[in-house]
mmCIF file of C-alpha atoms in Angstrom:
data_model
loop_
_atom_site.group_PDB
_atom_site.id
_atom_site.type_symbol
_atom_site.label_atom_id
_atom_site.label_comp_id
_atom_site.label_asym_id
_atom_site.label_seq_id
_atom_site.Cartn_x
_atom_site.Cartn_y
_atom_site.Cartn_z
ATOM 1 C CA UNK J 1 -75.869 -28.686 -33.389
ATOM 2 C CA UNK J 2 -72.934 -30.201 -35.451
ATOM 3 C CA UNK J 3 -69.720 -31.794 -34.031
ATOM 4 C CA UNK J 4 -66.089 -31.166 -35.592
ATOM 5 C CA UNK J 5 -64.458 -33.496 -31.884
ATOM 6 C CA UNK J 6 -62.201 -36.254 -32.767
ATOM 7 C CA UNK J 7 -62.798 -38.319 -29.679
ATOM 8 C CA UNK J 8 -58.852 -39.772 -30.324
ATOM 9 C CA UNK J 9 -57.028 -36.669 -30.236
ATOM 10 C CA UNK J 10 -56.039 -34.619 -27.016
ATOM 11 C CA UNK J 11 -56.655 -31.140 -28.830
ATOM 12 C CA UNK J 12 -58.631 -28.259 -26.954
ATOM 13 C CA UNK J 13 -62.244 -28.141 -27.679
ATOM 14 C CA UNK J 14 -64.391 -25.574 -27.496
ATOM 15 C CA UNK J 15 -68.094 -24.368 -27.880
ATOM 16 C CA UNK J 16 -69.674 -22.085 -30.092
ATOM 17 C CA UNK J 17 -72.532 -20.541 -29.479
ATOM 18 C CA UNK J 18 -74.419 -17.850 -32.264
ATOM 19 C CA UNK J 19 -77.317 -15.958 -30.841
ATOM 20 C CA UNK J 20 -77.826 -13.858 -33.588
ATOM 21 C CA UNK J 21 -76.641 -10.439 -34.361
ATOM 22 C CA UNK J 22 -74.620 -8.827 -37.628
ATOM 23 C CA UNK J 23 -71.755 -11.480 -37.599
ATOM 24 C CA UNK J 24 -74.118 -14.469 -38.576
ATOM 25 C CA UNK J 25 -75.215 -12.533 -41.271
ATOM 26 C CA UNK J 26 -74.824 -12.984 -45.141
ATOM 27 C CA UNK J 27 -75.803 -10.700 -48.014
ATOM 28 C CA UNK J 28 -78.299 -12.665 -50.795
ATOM 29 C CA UNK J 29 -76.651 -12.188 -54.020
ATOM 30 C CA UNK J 30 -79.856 -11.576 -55.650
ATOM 31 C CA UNK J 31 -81.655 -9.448 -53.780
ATOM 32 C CA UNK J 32 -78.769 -7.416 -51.870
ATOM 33 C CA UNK J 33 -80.829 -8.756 -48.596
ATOM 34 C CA UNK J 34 -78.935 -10.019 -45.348
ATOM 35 C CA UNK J 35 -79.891 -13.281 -43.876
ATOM 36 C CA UNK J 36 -79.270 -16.014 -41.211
ATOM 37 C CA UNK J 37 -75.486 -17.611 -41.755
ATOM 38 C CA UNK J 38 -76.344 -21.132 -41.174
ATOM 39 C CA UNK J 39 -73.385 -21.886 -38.748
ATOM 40 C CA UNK J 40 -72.836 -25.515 -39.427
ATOM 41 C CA UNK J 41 -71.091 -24.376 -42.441
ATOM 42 C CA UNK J 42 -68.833 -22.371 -40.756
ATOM 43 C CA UNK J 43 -65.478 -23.529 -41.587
ATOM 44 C CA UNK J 44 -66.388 -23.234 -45.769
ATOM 45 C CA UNK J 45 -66.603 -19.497 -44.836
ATOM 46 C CA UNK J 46 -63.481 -19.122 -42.431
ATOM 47 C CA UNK J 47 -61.290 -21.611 -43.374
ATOM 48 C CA UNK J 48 -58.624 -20.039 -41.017
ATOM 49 C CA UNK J 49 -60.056 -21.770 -38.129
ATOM 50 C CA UNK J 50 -58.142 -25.140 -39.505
ATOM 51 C CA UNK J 51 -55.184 -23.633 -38.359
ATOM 52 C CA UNK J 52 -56.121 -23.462 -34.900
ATOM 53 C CA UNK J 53 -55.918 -27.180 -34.084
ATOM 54 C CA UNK J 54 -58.700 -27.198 -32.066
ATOM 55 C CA UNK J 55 -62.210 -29.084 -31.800
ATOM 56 C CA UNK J 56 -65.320 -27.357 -31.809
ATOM 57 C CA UNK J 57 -69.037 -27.628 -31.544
ATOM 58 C CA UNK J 58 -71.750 -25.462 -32.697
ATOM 59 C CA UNK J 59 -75.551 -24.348 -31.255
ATOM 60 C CA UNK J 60 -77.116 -21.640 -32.321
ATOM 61 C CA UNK J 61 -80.447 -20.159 -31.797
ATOM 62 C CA UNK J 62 -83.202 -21.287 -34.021
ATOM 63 C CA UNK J 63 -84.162 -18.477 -35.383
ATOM 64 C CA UNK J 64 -81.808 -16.041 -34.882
ATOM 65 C CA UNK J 65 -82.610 -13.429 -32.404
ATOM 66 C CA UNK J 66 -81.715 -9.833 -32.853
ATOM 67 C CA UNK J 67 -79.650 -8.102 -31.003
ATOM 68 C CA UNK J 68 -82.293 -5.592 -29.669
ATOM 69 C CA UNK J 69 -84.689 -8.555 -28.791
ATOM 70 C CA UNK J 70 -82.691 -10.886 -26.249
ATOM 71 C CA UNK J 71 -84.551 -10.925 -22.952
ATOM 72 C CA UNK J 72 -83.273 -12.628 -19.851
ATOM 73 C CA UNK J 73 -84.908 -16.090 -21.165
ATOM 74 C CA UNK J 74 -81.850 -16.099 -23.349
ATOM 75 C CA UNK J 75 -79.528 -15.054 -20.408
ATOM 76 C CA UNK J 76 -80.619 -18.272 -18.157
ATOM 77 C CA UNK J 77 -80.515 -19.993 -21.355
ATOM 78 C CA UNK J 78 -77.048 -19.251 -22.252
ATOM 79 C CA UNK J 79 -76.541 -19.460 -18.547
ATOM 80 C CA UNK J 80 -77.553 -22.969 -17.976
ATOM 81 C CA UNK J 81 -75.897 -24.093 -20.894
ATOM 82 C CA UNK J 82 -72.476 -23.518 -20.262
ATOM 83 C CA UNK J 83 -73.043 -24.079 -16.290
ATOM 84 C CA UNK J 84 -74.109 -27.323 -18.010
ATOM 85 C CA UNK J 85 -71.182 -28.211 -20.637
ATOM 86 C CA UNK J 86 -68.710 -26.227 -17.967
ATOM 87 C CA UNK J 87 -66.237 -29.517 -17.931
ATOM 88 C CA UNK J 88 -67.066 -31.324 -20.961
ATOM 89 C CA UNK J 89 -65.731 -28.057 -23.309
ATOM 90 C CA UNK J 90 -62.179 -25.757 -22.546
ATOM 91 C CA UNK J 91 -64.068 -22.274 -23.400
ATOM 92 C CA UNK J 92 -67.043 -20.843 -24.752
ATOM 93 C CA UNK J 93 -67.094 -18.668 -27.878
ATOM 94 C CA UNK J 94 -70.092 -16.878 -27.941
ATOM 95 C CA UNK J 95 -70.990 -14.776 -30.878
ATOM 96 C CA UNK J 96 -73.708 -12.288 -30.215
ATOM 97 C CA UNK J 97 -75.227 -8.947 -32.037
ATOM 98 C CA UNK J 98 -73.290 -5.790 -30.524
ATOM 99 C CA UNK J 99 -76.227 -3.378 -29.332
ATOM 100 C CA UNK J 100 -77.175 -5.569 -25.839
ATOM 101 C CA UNK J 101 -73.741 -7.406 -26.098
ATOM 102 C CA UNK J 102 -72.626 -5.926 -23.164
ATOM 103 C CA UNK J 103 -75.969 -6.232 -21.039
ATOM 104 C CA UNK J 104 -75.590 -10.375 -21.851
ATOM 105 C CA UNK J 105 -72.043 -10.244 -20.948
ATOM 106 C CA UNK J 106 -73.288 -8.269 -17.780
ATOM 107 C CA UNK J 107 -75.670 -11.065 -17.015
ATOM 108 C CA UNK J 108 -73.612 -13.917 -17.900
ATOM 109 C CA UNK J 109 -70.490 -13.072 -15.562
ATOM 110 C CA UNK J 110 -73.009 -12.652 -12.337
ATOM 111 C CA UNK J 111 -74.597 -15.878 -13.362
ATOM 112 C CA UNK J 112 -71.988 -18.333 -13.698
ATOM 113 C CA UNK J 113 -70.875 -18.609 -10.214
ATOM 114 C CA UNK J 114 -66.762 -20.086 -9.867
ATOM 115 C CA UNK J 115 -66.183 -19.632 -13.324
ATOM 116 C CA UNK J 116 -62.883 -21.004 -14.420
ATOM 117 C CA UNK J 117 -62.579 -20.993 -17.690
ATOM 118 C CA UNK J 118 -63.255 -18.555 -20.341
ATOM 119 C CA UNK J 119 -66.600 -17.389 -21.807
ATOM 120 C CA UNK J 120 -65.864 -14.795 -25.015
ATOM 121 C CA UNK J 121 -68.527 -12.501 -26.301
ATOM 122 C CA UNK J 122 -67.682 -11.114 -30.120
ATOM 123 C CA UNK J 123 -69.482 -10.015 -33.012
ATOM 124 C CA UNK J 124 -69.038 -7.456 -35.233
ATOM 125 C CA UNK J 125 -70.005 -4.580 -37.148
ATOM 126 C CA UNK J 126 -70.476 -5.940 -40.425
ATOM 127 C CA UNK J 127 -71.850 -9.186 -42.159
ATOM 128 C CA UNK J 128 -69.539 -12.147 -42.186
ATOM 129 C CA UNK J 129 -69.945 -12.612 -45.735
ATOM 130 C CA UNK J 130 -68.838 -8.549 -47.122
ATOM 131 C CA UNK J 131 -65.749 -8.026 -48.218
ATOM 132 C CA UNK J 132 -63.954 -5.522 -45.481
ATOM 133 C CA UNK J 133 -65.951 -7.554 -42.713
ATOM 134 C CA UNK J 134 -64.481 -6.884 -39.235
ATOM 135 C CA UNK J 135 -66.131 -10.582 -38.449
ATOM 136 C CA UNK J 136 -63.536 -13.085 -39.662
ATOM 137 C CA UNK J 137 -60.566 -11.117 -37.375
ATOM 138 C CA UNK J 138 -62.862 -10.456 -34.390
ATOM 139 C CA UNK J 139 -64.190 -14.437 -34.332
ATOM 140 C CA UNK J 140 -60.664 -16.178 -35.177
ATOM 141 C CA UNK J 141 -58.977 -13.783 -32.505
ATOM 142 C CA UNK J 142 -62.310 -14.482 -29.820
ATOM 143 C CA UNK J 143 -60.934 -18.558 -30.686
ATOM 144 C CA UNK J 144 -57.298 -17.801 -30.301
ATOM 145 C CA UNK J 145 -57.933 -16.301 -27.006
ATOM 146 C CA UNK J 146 -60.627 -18.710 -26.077
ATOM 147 C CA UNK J 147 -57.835 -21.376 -26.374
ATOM 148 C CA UNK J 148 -54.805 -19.676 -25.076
ATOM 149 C CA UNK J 149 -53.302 -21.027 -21.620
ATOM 150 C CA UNK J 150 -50.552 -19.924 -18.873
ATOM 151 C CA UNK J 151 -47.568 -21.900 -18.541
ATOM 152 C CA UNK J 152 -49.174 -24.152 -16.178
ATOM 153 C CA UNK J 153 -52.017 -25.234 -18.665
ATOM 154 C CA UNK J 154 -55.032 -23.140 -16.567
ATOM 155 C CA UNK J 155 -56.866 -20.553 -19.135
ATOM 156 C CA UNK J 156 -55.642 -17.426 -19.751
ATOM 157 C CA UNK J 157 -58.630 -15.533 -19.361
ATOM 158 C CA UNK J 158 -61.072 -17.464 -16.864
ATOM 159 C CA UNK J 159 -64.078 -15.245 -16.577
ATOM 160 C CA UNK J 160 -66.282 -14.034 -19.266
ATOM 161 C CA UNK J 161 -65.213 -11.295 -21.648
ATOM 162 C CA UNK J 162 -66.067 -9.434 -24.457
ATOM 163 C CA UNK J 163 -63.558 -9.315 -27.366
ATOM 164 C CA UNK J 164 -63.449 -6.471 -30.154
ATOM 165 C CA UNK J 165 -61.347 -4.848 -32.741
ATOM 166 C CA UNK J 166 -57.966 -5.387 -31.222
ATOM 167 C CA UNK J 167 -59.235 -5.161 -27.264
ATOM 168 C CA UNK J 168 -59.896 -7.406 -25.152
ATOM 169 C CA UNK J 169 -61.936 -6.397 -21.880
ATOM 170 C CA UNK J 170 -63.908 -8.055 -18.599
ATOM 171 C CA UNK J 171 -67.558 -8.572 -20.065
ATOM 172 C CA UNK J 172 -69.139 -6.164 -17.187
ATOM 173 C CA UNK J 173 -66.888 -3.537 -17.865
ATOM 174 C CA UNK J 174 -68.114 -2.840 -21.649
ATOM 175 C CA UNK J 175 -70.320 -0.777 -22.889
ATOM 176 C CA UNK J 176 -71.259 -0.145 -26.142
ATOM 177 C CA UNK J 177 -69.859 3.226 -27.429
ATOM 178 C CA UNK J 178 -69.960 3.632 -31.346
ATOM 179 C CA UNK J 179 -72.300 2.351 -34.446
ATOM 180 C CA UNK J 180 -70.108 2.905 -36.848
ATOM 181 C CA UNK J 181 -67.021 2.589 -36.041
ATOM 182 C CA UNK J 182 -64.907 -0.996 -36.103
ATOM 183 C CA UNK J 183 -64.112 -0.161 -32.554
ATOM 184 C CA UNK J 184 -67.446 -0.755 -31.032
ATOM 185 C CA UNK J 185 -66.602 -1.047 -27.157
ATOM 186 C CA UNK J 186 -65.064 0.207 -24.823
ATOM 187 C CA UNK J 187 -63.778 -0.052 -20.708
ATOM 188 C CA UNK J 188 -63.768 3.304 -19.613
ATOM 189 C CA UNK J 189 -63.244 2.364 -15.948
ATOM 190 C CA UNK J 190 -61.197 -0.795 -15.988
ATOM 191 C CA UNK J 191 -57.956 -1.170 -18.476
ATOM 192 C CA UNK J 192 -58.085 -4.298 -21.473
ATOM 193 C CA UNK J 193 -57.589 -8.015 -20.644
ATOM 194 C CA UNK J 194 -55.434 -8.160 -23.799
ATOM 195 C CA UNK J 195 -54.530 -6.152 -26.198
ATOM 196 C CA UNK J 196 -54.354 -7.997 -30.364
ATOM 197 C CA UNK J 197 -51.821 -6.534 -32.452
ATOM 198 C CA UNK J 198 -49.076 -8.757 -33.936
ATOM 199 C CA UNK J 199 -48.958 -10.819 -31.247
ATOM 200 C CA UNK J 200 -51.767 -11.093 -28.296
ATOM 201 C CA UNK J 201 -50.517 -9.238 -25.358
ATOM 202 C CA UNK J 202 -52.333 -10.151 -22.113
ATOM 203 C CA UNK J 203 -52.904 -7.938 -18.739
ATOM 204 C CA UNK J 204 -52.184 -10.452 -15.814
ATOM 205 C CA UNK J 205 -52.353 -7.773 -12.874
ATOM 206 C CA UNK J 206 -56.071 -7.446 -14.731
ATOM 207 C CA UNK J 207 -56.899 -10.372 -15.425
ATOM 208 C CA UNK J 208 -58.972 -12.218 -12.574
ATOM 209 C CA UNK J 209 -60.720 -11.075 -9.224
ATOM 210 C CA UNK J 210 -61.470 -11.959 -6.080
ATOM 211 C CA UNK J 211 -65.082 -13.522 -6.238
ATOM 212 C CA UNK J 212 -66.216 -13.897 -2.392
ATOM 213 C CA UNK J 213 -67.739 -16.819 -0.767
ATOM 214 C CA UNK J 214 -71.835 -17.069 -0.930
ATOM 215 C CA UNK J 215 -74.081 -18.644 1.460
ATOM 216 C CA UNK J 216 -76.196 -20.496 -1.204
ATOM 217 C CA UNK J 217 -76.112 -21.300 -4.970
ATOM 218 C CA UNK J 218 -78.364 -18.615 -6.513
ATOM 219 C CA UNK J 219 -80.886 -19.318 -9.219
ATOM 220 C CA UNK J 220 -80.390 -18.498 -12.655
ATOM 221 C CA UNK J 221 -82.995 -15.933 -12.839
ATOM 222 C CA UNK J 222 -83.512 -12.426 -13.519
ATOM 223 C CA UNK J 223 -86.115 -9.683 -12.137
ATOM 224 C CA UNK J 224 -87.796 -7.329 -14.570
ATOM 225 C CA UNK J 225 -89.613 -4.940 -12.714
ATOM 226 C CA UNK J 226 -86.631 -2.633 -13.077
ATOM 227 C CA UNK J 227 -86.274 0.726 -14.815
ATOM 228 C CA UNK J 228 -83.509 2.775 -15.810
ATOM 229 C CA UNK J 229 -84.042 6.404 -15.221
ATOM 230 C CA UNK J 230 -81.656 9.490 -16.590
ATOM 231 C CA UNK J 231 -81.993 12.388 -14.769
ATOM 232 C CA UNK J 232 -82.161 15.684 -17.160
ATOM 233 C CA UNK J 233 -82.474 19.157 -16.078
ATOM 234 C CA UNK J 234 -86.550 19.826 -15.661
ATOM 235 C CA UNK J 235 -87.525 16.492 -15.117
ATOM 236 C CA UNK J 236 -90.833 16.890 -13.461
ATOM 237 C CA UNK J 237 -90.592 15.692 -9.878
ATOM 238 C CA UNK J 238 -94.557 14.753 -10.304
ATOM 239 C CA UNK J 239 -93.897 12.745 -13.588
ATOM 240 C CA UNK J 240 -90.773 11.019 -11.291
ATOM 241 C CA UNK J 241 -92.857 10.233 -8.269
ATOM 242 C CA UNK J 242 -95.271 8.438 -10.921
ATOM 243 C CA UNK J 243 -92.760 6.489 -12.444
ATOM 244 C CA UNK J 244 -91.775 5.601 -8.916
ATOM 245 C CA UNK J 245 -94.971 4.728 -8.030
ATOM 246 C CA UNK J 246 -95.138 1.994 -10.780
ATOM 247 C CA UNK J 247 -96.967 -1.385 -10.041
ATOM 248 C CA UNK J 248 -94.275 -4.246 -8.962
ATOM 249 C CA UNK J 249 -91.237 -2.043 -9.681
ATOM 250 C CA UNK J 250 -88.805 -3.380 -7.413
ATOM 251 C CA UNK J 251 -85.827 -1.656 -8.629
ATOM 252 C CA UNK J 252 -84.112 1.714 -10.150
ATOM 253 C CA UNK J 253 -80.729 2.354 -11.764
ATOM 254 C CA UNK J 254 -81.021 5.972 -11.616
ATOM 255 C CA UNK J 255 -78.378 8.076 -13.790
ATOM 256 C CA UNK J 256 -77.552 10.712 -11.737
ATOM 257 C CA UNK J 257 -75.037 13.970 -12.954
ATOM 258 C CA UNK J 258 -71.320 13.823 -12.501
ATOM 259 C CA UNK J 259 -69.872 12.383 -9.412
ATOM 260 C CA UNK J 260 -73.358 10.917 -8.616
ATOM 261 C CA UNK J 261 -75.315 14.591 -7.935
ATOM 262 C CA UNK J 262 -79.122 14.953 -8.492
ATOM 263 C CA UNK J 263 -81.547 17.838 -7.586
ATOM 264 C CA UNK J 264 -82.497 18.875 -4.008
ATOM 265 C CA UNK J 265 -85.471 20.301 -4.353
ATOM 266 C CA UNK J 266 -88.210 19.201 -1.279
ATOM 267 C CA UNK J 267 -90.248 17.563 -3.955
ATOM 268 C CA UNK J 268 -87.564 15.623 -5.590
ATOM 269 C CA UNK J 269 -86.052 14.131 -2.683
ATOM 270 C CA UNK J 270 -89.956 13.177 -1.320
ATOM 271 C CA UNK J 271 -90.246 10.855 -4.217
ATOM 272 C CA UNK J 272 -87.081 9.121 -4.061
ATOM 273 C CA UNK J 273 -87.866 8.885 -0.037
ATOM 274 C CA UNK J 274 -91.311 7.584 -0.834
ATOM 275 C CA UNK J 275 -89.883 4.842 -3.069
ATOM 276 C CA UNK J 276 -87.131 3.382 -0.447
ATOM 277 C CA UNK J 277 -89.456 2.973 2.255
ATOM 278 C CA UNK J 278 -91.822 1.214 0.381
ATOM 279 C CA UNK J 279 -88.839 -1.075 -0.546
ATOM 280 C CA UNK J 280 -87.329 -0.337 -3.861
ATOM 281 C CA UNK J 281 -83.977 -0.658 -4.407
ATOM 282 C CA UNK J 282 -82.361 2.507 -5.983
ATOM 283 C CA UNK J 283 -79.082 2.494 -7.358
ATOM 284 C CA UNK J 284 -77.006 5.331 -8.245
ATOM 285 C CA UNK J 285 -74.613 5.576 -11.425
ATOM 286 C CA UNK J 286 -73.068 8.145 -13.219
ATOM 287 C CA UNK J 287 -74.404 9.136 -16.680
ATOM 288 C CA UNK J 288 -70.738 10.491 -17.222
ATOM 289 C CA UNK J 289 -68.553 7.770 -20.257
ATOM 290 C CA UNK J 290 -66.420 7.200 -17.124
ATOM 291 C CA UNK J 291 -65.716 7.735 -13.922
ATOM 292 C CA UNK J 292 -67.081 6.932 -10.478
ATOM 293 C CA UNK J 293 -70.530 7.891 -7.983
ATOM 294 C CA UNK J 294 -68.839 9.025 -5.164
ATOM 295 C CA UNK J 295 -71.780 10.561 -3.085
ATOM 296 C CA UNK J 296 -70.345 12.325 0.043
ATOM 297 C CA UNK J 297 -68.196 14.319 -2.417
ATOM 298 C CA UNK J 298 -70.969 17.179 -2.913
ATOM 299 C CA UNK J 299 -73.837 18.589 -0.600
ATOM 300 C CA UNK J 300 -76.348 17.356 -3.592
ATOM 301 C CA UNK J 301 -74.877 13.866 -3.574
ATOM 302 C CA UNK J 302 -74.491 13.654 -0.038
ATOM 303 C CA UNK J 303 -78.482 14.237 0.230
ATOM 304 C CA UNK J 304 -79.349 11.834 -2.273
ATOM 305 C CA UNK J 305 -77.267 9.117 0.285
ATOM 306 C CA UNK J 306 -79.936 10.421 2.598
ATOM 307 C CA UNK J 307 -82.545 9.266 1.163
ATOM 308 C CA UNK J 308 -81.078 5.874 1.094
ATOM 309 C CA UNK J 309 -80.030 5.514 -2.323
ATOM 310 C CA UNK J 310 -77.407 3.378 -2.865
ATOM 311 C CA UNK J 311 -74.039 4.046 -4.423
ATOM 312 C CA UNK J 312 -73.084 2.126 -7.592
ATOM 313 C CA UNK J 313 -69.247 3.299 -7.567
ATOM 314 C CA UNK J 314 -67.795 3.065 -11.244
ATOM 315 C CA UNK J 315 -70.544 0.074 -12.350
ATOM 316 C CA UNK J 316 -71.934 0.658 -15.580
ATOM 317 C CA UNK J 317 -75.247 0.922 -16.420
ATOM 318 C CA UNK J 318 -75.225 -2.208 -18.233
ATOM 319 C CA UNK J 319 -73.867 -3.503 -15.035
ATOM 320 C CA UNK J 320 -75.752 -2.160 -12.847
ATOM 321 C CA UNK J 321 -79.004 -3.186 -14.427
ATOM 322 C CA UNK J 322 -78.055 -7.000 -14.638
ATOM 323 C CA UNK J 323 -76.529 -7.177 -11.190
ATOM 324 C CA UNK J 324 -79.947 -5.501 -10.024
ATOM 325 C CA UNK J 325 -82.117 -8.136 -11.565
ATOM 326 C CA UNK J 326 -79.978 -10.930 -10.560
ATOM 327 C CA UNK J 327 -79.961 -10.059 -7.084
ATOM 328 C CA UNK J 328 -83.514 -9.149 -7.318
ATOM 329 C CA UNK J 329 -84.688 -12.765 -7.933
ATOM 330 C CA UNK J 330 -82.874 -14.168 -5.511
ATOM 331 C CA UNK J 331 -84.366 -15.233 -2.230
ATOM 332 C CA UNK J 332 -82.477 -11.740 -0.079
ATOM 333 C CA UNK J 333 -84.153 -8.902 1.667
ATOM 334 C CA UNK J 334 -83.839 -5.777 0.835
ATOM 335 C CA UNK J 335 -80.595 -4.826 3.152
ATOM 336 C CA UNK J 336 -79.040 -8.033 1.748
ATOM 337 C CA UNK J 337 -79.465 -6.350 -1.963
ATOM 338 C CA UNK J 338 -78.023 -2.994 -0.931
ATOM 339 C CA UNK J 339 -75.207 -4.545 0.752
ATOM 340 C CA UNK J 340 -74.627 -6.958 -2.087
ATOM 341 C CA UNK J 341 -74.794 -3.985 -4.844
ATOM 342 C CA UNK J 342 -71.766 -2.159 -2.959
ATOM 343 C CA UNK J 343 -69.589 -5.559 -3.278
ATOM 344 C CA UNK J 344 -67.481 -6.556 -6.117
ATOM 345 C CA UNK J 345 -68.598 -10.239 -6.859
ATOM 346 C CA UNK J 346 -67.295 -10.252 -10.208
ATOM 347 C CA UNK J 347 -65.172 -7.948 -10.401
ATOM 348 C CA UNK J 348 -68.133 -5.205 -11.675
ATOM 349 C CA UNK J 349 -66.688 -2.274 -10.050
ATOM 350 C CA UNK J 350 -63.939 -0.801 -7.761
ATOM 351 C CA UNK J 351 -64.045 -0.823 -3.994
#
């Protein structure tokens, strides 16, 4: 880790944090490969941040780790940290490869319990180090907002977000929506926290939520004997059932059609039956881009709520998953989780 603070100044300091991912990547002249940006160099390759005036340190994983590789060890790692370092740093930058970004910035809001001050996911698209790199804008903007305050000094933006191409939005609201594109992410059931343009336009009736009052400090720990299951049309209810029937599986996130509707046949419904009673959590999503599980609205929904599946409103999947496994590893019975799934703690979804 390197250190930029001047222990004699009162400017804003903040932490950096590089996982891995496309951002902290730079092409080898020679050979045309991309590898690891070494990070404590990171001013000689965007100078810009001088102009800040702000303090900074940096960590960053050692090596790298891919975006398709994090695993929830990083999650209580990240976690810890900045539960950690929560007073001794103003925000937390973290920059982060974009195909899980929004799982870890899933994970990350349900972890850090009275968060008040913010935590910034970015990355980009392409290396740091090419020449039309989307990296330098998306990490000097993820500072700017990182550092930006109301008129009464609190942050901005205290909760943890996700900031790319020009949008800003709540962390377990994204989901990942193009590979190609510059505009990566998107919030298809909650509006931006800020929009970038020429100036940095901020959302207050969005910013923020009510987080309500727990019992106990959870652990920083995740469960993963979950699976996520798409429903298709001719999914085998036997093939289901045996899924269902998986050693330790504790949990499903089960993407269901529309407004939260699934078939009805006698031997469908069995196996989803079979699995609550013997105690696993199901929760239902919609596989739709947006919109909501509401599951009294149809007969086939309604039946599904039968079964006691539980509704998972407008939650992502992303969402849904980390919420799952957090609440999963806590010390809560089974009603406890189903309850707790239906309530906004972080603002995941809309009552």
């Amino acid at each position: 880790m390197t250190t930029d603070r001047d222990t004699t100044t009162t400017l804003p300091h903040l932490k950096v944090i590089y996982t891995g991912g496309t951002i902290g990547m730079v092409q080898d002249i020679e050979t045309g490969a991309l590898k690891a940006f070494q990070f404590d160099y990171l001013r000689e390759h965007v100078p810009e941040l001088d102009q800040l005036h702000c303090t900074f340190d940096i960590e960053q994983c050692d090596p790298p780790i891919d975006s398709s590789a994090i695993t929830p060890e990083l999650w209580v790692w990240l976690g810890e940290m900045i539960q950690r370092e929560m007073h001794e740093y103003d925000g937390f930058v973290i920059l982060h490869g974009t195909d899980t970004m929004a799982y870890t910035a899933s994970a990350l809001s349900f972890m850090l319990q009275g968060l008040d001050r913010p935590v910034i996911l970015t990355g980009s698209q392409l290396p740091i180090g090419r020449l039309r790199t989307d990296g330098k804008e998306n990490l000097i903007t993820a500072f700017e907002i990182a550092l930006a305050r109301r008129a009464d000094g609190s942050p901005m933006i205290p909760e943890v977000a996700v900031y790319f191409e020009d949008d800003l939005y709540r962390g377990n609201r994204t989901l990942k929506y193009s590979a190609e594109h510059f505009e990566a992410f998107a919030s298809p059931n909650y509006p931006h926290l800020a929009f970038a343009g020429i100036d940095i336009k901020y959302s207050p009736s969005a910013i923020g939520f009510d987080e309500p009052a727990l019992s106990q400090a959870w652990r920083p720990a995740f469960d993963g004997h979950v699976v996520v299951l798409k429903l298709f049309p001719g999914l085998s209810a036997s093939l289901l059932d045996h899924i269902l029937h998986t050693p330790d599986l504790r949990g499903v996130v089960l993407e269901t059609f529309g407004s939260g509707n699934a078939p009805t046949s006698e031997a469908f419904l069995s196996a989803i039956k079979g699995a609550v009673a013997r105690g696993i959590t199901i929760v239902n999503v919609t596989q739709c881009y947006s919109g909501s599980v509401v599951m009294g609205r149809y007969e086939t929904g309604n039946v599904l709520s039968q079964t006691g599946v539980i509704g998972g409103s407008d939650m992502t999947t992303e969402s849904a998953t980390t919420k799952l496994m957090y609440l999963l590893a806590q010390d809560l019975s089974p009603e406890e989780v189903a309850h707790l799934m239906q309530v906004s703690l972080r603002g995941e979804l809309t009552i």
